[in-house]
CSV table of C-alpha atoms and ligand atoms in Angstrom, one decimal:
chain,number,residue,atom,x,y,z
A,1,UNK,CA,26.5,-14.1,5.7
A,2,UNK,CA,23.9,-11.6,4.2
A,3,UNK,CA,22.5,-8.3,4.8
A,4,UNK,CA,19.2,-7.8,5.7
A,5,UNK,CA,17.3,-4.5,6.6
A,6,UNK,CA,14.7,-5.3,8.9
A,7,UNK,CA,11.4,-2.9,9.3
A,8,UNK,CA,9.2,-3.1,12.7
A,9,UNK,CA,6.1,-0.9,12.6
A,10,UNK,CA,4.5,0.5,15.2
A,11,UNK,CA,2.5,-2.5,17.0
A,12,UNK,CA,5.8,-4.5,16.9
A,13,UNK,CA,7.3,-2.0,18.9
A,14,UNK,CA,4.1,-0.5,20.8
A,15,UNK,CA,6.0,-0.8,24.2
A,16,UNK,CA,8.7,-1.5,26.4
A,17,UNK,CA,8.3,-5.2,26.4
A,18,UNK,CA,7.8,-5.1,22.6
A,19,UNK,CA,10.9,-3.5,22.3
A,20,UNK,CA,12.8,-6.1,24.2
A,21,UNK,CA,11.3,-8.8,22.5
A,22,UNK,CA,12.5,-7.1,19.1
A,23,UNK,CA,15.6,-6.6,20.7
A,24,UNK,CA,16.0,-10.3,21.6
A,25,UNK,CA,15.0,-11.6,17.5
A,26,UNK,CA,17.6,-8.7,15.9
A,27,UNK,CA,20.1,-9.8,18.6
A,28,UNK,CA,19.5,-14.1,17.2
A,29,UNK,CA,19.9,-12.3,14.2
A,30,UNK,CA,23.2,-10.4,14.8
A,31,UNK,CA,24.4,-14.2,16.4
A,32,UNK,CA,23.8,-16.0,12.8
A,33,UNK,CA,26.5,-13.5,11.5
A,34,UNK,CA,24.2,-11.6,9.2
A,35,UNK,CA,24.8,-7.6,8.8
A,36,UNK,CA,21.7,-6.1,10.4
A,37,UNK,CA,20.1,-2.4,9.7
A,38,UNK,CA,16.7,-2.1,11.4
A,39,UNK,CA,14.3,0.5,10.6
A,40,UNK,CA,11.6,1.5,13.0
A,41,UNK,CA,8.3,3.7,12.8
A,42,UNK,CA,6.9,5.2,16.3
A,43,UNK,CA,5.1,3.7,18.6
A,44,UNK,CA,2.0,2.7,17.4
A,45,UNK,CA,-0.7,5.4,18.3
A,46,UNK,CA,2.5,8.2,19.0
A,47,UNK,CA,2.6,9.8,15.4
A,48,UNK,CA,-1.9,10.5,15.6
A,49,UNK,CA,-0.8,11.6,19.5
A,50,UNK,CA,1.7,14.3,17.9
A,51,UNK,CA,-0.3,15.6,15.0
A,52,UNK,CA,-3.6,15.9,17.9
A,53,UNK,CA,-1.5,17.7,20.0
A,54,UNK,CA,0.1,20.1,16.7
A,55,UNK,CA,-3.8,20.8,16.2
A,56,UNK,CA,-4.5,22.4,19.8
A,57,UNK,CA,-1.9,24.6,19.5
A,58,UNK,CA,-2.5,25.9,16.3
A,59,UNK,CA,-5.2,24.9,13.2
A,60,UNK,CA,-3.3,24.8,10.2
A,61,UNK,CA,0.4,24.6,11.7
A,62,UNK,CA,3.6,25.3,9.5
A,63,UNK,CA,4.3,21.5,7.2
A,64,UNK,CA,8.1,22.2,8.3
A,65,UNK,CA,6.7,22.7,11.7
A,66,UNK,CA,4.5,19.7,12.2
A,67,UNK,CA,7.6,17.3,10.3
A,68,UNK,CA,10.1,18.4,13.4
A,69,UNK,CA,7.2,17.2,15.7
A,70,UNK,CA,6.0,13.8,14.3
A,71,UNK,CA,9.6,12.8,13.1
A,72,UNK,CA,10.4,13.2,16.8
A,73,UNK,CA,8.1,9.5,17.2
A,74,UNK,CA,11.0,7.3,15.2
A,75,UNK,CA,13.7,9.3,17.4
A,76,UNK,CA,12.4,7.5,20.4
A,77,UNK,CA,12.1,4.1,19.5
A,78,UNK,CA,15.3,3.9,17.7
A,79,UNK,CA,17.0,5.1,20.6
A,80,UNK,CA,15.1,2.7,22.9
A,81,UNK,CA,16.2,-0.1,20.3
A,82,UNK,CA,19.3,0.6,20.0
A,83,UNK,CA,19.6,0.5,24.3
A,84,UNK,CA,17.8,-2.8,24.3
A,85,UNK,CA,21.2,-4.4,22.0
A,86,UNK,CA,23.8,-2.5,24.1
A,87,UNK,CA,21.8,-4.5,26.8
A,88,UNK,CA,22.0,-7.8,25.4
A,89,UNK,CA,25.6,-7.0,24.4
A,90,UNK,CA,24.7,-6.4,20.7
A,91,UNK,CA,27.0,-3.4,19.5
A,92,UNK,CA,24.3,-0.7,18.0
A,93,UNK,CA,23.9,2.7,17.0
A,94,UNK,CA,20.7,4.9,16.1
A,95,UNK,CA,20.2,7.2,13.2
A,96,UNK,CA,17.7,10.0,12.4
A,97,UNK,CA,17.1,10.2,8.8
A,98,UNK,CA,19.0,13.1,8.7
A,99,UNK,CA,22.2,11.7,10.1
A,100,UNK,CA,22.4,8.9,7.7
A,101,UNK,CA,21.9,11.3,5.5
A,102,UNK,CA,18.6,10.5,3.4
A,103,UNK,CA,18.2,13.4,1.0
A,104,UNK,CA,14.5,13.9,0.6
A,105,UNK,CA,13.1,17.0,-1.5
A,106,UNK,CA,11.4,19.5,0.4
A,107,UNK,CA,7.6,18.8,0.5
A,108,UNK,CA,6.9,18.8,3.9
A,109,UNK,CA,5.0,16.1,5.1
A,110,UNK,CA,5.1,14.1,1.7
A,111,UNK,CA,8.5,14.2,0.8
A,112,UNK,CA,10.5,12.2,-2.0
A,113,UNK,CA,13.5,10.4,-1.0
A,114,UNK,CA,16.3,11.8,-3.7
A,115,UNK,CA,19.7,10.0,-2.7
A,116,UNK,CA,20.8,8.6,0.7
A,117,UNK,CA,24.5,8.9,1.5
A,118,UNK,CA,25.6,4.8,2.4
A,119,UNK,CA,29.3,5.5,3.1
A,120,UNK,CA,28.6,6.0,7.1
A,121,UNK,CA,26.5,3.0,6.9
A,122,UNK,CA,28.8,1.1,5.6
A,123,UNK,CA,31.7,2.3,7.6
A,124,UNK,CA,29.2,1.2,10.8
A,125,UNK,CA,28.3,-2.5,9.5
A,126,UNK,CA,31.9,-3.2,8.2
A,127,UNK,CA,32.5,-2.4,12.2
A,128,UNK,CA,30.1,-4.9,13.3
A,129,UNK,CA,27.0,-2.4,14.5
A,130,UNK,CA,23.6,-3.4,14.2
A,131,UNK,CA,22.4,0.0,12.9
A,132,UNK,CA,19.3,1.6,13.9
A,133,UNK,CA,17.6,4.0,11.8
A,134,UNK,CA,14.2,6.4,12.4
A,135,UNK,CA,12.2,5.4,9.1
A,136,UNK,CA,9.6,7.6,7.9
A,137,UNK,CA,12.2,11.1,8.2
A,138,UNK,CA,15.2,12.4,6.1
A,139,UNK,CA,16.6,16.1,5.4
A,140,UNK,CA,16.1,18.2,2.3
A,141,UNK,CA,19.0,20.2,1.0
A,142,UNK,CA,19.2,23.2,3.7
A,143,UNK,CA,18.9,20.7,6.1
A,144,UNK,CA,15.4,21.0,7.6
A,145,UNK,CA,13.8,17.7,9.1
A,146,UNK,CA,11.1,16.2,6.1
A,147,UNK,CA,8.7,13.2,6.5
A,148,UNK,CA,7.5,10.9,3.9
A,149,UNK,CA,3.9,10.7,4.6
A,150,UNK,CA,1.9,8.2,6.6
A,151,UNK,CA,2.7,4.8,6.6
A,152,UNK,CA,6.7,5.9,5.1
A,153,UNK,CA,8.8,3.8,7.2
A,154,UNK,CA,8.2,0.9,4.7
A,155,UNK,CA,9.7,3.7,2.7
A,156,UNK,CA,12.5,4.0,4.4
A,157,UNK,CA,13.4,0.0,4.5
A,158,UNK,CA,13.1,-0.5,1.1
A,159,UNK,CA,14.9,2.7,-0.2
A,160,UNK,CA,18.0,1.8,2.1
A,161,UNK,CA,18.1,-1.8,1.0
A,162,UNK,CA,18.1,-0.9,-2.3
A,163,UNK,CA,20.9,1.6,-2.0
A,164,UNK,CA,23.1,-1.1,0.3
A,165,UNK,CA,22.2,-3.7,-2.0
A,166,UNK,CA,20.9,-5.6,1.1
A,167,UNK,CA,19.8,-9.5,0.3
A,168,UNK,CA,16.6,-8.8,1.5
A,169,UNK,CA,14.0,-6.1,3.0
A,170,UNK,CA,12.2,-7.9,5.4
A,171,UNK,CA,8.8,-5.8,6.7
A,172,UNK,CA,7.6,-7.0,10.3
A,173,UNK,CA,3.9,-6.3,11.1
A,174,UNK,CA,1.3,-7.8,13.1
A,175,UNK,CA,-0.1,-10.3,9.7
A,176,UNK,CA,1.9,-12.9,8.5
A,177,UNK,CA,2.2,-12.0,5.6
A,178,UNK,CA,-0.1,-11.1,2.2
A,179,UNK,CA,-3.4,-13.3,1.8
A,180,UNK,CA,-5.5,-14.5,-1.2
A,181,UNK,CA,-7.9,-12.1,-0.1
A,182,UNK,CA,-9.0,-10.4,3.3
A,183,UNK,CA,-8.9,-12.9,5.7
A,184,UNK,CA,-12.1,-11.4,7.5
A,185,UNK,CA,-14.3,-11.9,4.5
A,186,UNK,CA,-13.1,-15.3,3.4
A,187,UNK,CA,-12.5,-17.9,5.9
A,188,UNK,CA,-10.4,-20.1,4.2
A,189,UNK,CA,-7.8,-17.3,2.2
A,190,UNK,CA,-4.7,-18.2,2.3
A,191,UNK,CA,-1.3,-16.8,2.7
A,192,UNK,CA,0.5,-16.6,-0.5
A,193,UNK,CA,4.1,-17.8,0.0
A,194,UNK,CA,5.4,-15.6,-2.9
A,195,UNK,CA,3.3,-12.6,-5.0
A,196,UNK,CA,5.1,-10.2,-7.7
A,197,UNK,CA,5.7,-6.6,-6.9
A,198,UNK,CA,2.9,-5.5,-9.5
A,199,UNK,CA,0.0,-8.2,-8.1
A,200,UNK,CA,1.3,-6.4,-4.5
A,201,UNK,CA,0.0,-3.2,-5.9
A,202,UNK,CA,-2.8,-3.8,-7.3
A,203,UNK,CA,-4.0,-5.5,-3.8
A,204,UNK,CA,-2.1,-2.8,-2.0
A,205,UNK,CA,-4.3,-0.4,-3.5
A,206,UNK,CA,-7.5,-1.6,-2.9
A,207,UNK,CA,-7.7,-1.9,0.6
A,208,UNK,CA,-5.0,-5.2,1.9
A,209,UNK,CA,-2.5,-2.4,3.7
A,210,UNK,CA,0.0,-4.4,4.9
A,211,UNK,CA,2.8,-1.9,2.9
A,212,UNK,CA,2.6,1.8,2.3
A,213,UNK,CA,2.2,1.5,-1.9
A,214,UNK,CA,5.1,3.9,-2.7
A,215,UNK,CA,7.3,1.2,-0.5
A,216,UNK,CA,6.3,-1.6,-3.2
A,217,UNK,CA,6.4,1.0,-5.9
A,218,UNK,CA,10.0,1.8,-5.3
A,219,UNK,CA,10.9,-2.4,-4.6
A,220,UNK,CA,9.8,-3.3,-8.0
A,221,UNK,CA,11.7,-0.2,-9.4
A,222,UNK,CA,15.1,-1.4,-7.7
A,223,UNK,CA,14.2,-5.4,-7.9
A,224,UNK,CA,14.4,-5.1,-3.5
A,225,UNK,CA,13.4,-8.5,-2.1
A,226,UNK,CA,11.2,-7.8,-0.2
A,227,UNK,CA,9.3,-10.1,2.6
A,228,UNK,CA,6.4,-9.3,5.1
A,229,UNK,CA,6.2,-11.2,8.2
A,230,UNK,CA,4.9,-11.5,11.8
A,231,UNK,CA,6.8,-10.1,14.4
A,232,UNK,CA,6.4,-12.4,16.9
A,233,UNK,CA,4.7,-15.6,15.3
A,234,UNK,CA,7.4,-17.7,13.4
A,235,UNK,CA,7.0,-18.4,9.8
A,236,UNK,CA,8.6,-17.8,6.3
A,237,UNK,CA,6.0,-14.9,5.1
A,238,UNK,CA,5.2,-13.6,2.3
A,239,UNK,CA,8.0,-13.1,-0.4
A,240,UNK,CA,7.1,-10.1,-2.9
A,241,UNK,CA,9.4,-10.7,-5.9
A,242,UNK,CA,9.4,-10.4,-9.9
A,243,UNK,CA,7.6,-12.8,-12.0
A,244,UNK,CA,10.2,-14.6,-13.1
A,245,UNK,CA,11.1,-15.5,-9.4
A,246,UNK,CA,7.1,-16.3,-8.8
A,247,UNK,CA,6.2,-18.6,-11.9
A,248,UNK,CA,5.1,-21.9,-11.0
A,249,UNK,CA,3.9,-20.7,-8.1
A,250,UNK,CA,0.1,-19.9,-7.5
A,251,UNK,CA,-2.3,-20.5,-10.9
A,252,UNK,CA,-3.2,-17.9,-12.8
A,253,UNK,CA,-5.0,-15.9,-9.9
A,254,UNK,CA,-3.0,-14.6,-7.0
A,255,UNK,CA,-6.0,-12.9,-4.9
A,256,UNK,CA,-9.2,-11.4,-4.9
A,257,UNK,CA,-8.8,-7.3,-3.7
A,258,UNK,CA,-12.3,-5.2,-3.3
A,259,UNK,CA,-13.1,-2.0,-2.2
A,260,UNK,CA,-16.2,0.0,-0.5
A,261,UNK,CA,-14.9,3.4,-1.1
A,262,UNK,CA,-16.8,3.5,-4.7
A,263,UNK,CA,-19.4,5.7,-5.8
A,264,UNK,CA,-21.1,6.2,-9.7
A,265,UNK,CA,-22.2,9.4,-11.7
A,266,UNK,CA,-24.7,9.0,-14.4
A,267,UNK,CA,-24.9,11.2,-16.9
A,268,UNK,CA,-27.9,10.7,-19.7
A,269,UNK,CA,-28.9,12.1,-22.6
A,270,UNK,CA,-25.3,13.5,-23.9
A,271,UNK,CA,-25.2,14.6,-27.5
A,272,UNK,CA,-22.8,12.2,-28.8
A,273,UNK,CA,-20.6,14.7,-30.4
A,274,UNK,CA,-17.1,14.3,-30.4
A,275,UNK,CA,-15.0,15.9,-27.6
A,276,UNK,CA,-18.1,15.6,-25.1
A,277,UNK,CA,-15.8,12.8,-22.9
A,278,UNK,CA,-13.7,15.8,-21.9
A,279,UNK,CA,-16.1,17.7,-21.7
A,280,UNK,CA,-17.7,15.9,-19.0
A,281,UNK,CA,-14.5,14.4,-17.5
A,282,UNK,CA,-12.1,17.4,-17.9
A,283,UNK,CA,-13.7,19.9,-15.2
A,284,UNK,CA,-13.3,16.5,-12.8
A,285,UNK,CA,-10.1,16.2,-13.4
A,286,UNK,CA,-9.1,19.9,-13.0
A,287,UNK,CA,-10.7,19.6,-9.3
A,288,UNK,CA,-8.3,16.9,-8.7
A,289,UNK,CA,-10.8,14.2,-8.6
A,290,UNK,CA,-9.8,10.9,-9.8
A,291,UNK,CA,-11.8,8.8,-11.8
A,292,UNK,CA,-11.8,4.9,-11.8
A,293,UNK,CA,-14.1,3.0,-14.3
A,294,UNK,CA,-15.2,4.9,-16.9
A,295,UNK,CA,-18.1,3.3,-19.1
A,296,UNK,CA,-19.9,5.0,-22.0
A,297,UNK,CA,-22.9,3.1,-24.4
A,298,UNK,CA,-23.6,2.9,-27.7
A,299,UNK,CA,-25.2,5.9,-28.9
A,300,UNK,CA,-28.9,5.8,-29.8
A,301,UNK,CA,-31.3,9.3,-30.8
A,302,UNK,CA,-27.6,10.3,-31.1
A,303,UNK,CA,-27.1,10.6,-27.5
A,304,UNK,CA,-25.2,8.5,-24.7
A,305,UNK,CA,-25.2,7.8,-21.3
A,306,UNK,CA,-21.7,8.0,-19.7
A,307,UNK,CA,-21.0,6.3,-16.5
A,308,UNK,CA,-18.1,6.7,-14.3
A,309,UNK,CA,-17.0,6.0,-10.4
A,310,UNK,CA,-15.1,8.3,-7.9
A,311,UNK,CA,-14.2,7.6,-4.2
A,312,UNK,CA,-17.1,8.1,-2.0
A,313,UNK,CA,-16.1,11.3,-0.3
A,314,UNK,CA,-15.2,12.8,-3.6
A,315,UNK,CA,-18.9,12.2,-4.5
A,316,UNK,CA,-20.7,15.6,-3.4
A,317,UNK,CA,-17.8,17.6,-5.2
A,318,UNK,CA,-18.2,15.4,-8.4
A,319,UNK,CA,-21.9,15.4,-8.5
A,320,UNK,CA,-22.1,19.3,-8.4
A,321,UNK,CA,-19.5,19.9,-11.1
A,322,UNK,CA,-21.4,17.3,-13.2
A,323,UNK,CA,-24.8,19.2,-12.6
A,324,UNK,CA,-23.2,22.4,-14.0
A,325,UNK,CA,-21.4,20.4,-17.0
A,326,UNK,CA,-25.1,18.2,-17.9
A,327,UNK,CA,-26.6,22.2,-17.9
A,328,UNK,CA,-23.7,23.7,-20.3
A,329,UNK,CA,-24.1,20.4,-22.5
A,330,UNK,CA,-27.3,20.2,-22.8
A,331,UNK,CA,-27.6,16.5,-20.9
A,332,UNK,CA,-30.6,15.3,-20.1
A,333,UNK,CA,-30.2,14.2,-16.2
A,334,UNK,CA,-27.2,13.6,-14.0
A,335,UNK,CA,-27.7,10.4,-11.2
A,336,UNK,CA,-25.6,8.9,-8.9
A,337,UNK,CA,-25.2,5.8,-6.4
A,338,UNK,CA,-23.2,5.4,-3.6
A,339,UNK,CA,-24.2,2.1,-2.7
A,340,UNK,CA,-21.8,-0.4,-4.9
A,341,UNK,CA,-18.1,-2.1,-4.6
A,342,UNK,CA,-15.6,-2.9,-6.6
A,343,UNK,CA,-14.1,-6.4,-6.8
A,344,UNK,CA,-11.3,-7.3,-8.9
A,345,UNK,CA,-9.3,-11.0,-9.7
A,346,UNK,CA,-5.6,-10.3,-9.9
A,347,UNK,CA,-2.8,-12.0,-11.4
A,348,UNK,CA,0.3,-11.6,-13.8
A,349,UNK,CA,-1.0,-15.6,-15.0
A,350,UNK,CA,-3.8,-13.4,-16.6
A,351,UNK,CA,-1.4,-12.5,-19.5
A,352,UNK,CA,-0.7,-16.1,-20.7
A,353,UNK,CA,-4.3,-17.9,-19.9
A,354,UNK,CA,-7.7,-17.0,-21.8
A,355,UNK,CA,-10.8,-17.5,-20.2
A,356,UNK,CA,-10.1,-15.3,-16.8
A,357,UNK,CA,-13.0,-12.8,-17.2
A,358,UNK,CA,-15.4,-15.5,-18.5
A,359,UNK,CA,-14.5,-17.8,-15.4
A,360,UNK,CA,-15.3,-14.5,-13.5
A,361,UNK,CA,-19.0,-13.9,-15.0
A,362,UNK,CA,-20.1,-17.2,-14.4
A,363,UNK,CA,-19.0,-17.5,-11.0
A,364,UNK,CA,-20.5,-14.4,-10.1
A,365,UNK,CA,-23.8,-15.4,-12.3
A,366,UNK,CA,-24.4,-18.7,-10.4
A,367,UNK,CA,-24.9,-16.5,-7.0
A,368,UNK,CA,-27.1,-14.2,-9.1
A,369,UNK,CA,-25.0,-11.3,-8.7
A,370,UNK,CA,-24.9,-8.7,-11.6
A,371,UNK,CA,-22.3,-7.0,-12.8
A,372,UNK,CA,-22.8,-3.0,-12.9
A,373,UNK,CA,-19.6,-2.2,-15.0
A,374,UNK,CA,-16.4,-4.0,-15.8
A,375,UNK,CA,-12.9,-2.7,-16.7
A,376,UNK,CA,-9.6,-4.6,-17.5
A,377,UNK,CA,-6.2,-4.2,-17.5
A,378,UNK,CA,-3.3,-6.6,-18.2
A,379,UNK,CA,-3.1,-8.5,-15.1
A,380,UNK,CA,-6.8,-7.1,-13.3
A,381,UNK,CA,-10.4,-7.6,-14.0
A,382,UNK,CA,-12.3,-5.7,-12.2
A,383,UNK,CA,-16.4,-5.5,-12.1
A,384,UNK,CA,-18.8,-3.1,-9.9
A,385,UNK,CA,-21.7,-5.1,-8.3
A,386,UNK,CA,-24.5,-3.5,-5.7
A,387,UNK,CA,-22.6,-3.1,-2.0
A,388,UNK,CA,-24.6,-5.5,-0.5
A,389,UNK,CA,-23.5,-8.5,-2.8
A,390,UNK,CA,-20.1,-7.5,-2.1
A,391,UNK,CA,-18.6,-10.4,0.2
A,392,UNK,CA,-20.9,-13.0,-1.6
A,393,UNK,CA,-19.0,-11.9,-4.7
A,394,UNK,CA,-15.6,-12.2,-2.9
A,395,UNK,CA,-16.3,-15.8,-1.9
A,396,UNK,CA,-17.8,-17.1,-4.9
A,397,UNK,CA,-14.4,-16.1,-6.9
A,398,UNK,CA,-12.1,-17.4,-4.5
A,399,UNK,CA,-13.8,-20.9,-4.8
A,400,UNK,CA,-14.3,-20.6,-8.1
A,401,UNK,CA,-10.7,-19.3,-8.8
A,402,UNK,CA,-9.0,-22.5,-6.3
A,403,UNK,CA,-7.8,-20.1,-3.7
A,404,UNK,CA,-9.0,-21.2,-1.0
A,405,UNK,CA,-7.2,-23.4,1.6
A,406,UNK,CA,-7.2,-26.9,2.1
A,407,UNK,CA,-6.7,-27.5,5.6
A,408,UNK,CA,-4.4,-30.5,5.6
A,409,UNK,CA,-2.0,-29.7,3.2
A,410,UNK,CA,-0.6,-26.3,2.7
A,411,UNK,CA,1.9,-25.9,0.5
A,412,UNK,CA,5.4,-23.8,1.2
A,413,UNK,CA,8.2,-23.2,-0.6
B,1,LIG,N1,5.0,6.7,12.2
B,1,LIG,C1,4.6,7.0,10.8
B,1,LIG,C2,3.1,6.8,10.7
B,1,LIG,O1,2.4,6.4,11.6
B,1,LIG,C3,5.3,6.3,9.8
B,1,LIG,C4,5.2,4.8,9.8
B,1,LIG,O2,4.7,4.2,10.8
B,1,LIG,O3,5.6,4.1,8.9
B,1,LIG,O4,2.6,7.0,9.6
B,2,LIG,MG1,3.1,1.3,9.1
């Protein structure tokens, strides 16, 4: 017998029907003899219907204010749940966040979990309920309802299976799990029957959102199992796990991640003098933009050019700070382009196998792609290319890396 905390999102649990088919797999569940806690998010759609209607009523309303409102989404379908069971004779009960006590801090609308009190929980499963909680919510110290920012039911899951030391945190969603690279782009990616918690961020972050980040963040902190998987399709999932649990798995490369949202500042003709790299970067910083790749040449005539990339909205912000810096340093010409991607090869294998990044520049040299700037880290390579060689990139490294499928023969674990 194990205990397993269970998260449906929003599409799982989209309607009435949904519900009852949830209802029906927790209920199998709850048959096998395994301790069940389910978390749910709203209806999909209900939480953007609450903060539309919070915005004709008032422009910029309270964050305590609009935290009672959208919290009120997970109230509905863990009571709905929860009747579903009782229906199908599974003993249930529903939670709000603030009844199972999950102590959050008090930034509205982007609030830290700090402790959750298990002892009711406990008390509940040790009496055979399948318990029910509203993810995404807790209560801060006075008591006032707090939400953990978009996407924070995954939150929720993983914080509670960590504290009830639950066998696994199982995340259901409308994929099948975590892919070799977006499935749109690539044909032939593949699902990736196990990934570590760091390869999971760094694809996490660059645009495959099956899991709010701060979910997989706080997994890997408390070693949480944790497994996405289809709602209603049958299948084992993806597994995301430590490294020790994935070796032998995949090769060195566990996926390809890209992203659009990229944008590049030039500035030329900087007087190489030391201290100019704050000076340039430091008023960017200080208006909270952050800054990706960051490339600066060799200097020649004692100046350098100094290169760096922001998100694309942040580019109009970053470009008129940079203007004002080039004219207080005496730069030569600031330029930008919005028009390029990022593409990046990750894997922990990285760290034990030589050769990754060369691999990388010829397979992106045989389509005749060139590289506008690379960085590294220990288990990413990442280069910016023009945005219109952007999926050719993507699908000459997942060939080139062995990632894609072969048809006949997929393996599983
Ligand atoms: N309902 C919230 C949202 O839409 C939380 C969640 O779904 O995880 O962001
Ligand atoms: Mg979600």
């Amino acid at each position: 017998m194990s205990l397993i905390v269970q998260k449906y999102g929003g599409t799982s649990i989209g309607d009435i029907e949904r519900i009852e088919q949830v209802a029906e797999k927790v209920a199998g569940f709850r048959a096998n003899g395994d301790d069940i806690v389910v978390v749910v998010s709203a209806m999909s759609g209900e939480t953007n219907r609450l903060i539309e209607l919070a915005h004709e009523v008032q422009k910029r309303p309270l964050p305590r204010e609009m935290d009672v409102l959208v919290s009120t989404g997970e109230q509905v379908t863990t009571a709905l749940l929860t009747m579903a069971l009782n229906e199908r004779g599974v003993k249930a009960k529903s939670y709000t966040g603030s009844q199972v006590r999950i102590h959050t801090d008090s930034a509205h609308t982007k609030a830290r979990i700090r402790e959750i009190d298990d002892e009711r929980l406990h008390r509940d499963l040790k009496a055979g309920f399948v318990l029910v909680v509203a993810g995404f919510q807790g209560a801060d110290e006075e008591g006032n309802i707090t939400t953990l920012g978009r996407g924070g039911s995954d939150t929720t899951a993983v914080a509670l299976a960590a504290v009830l030391k639950a066998d696994e945190c199982q995340i259901y969603t409308d994929v099948d799990g975590v892919y070799t690279t977006d499935p749109r782009v690539v044909d032939s990616a593949r699902r990736l029957s196990k990934v570590t918690f760091e390869e999971m961020l760094e694809m996490a972050s660059m645009g495959s959102k099956v899991l709010q980040i701060r979910a997989v963040e706080f997994a890997g902190k408390y070693n949480v199992p944790l497994r996405v998987l289809h709602s209603f399709k049958e299948g084992p999932g993806t597994l995301i796990t430590t490294e020790d649990d994935r070796k032998m798995e995949t090769p060195t490369i566990a996926g390809i991640a890209f992203n659009r949202d990229e944008a590049k500042l030039t500035i030329e003709g900087v007087p190489d003098t030391p201290g100019v790299a704050y000076q340039i970067l430091g008023p960017i910083g200080n208006a909270n933009i952050e800054v990706d790749v960051i490339v600066q040449n060799i200097s020649h005539d004692n100046t350098v050019d100094f290169t760096f990339t922001v998100s694309r909205t942040e580019l109009p912000r970053a470009e008129e700070i940079l203007n004002e810096v080039a004219r207080d340093i005496k730069a030569a010409k600031v330029s930008s382009n919005n028009k390029i991607a990022k593409v990046s090869v990750v894997g922990v294998g990285m760290r034990s196998h030589a050769g990754v990044a060369s691999q990388m520049f010829e397979a992106l040299a045989e389509v005749g792609i060139n590289i506008l700037m690379i960085t590294t880290s220990e288990i990413k390579i990442s280069v910016i290319v023009e945005e219109k060689f952007l999926e050719l990139a993507v699908r000459a490294l997942h060939s080139s890396f062995g990632l894609d499928a072969e048809p006949s023969n997929e393996s599983e674990d």
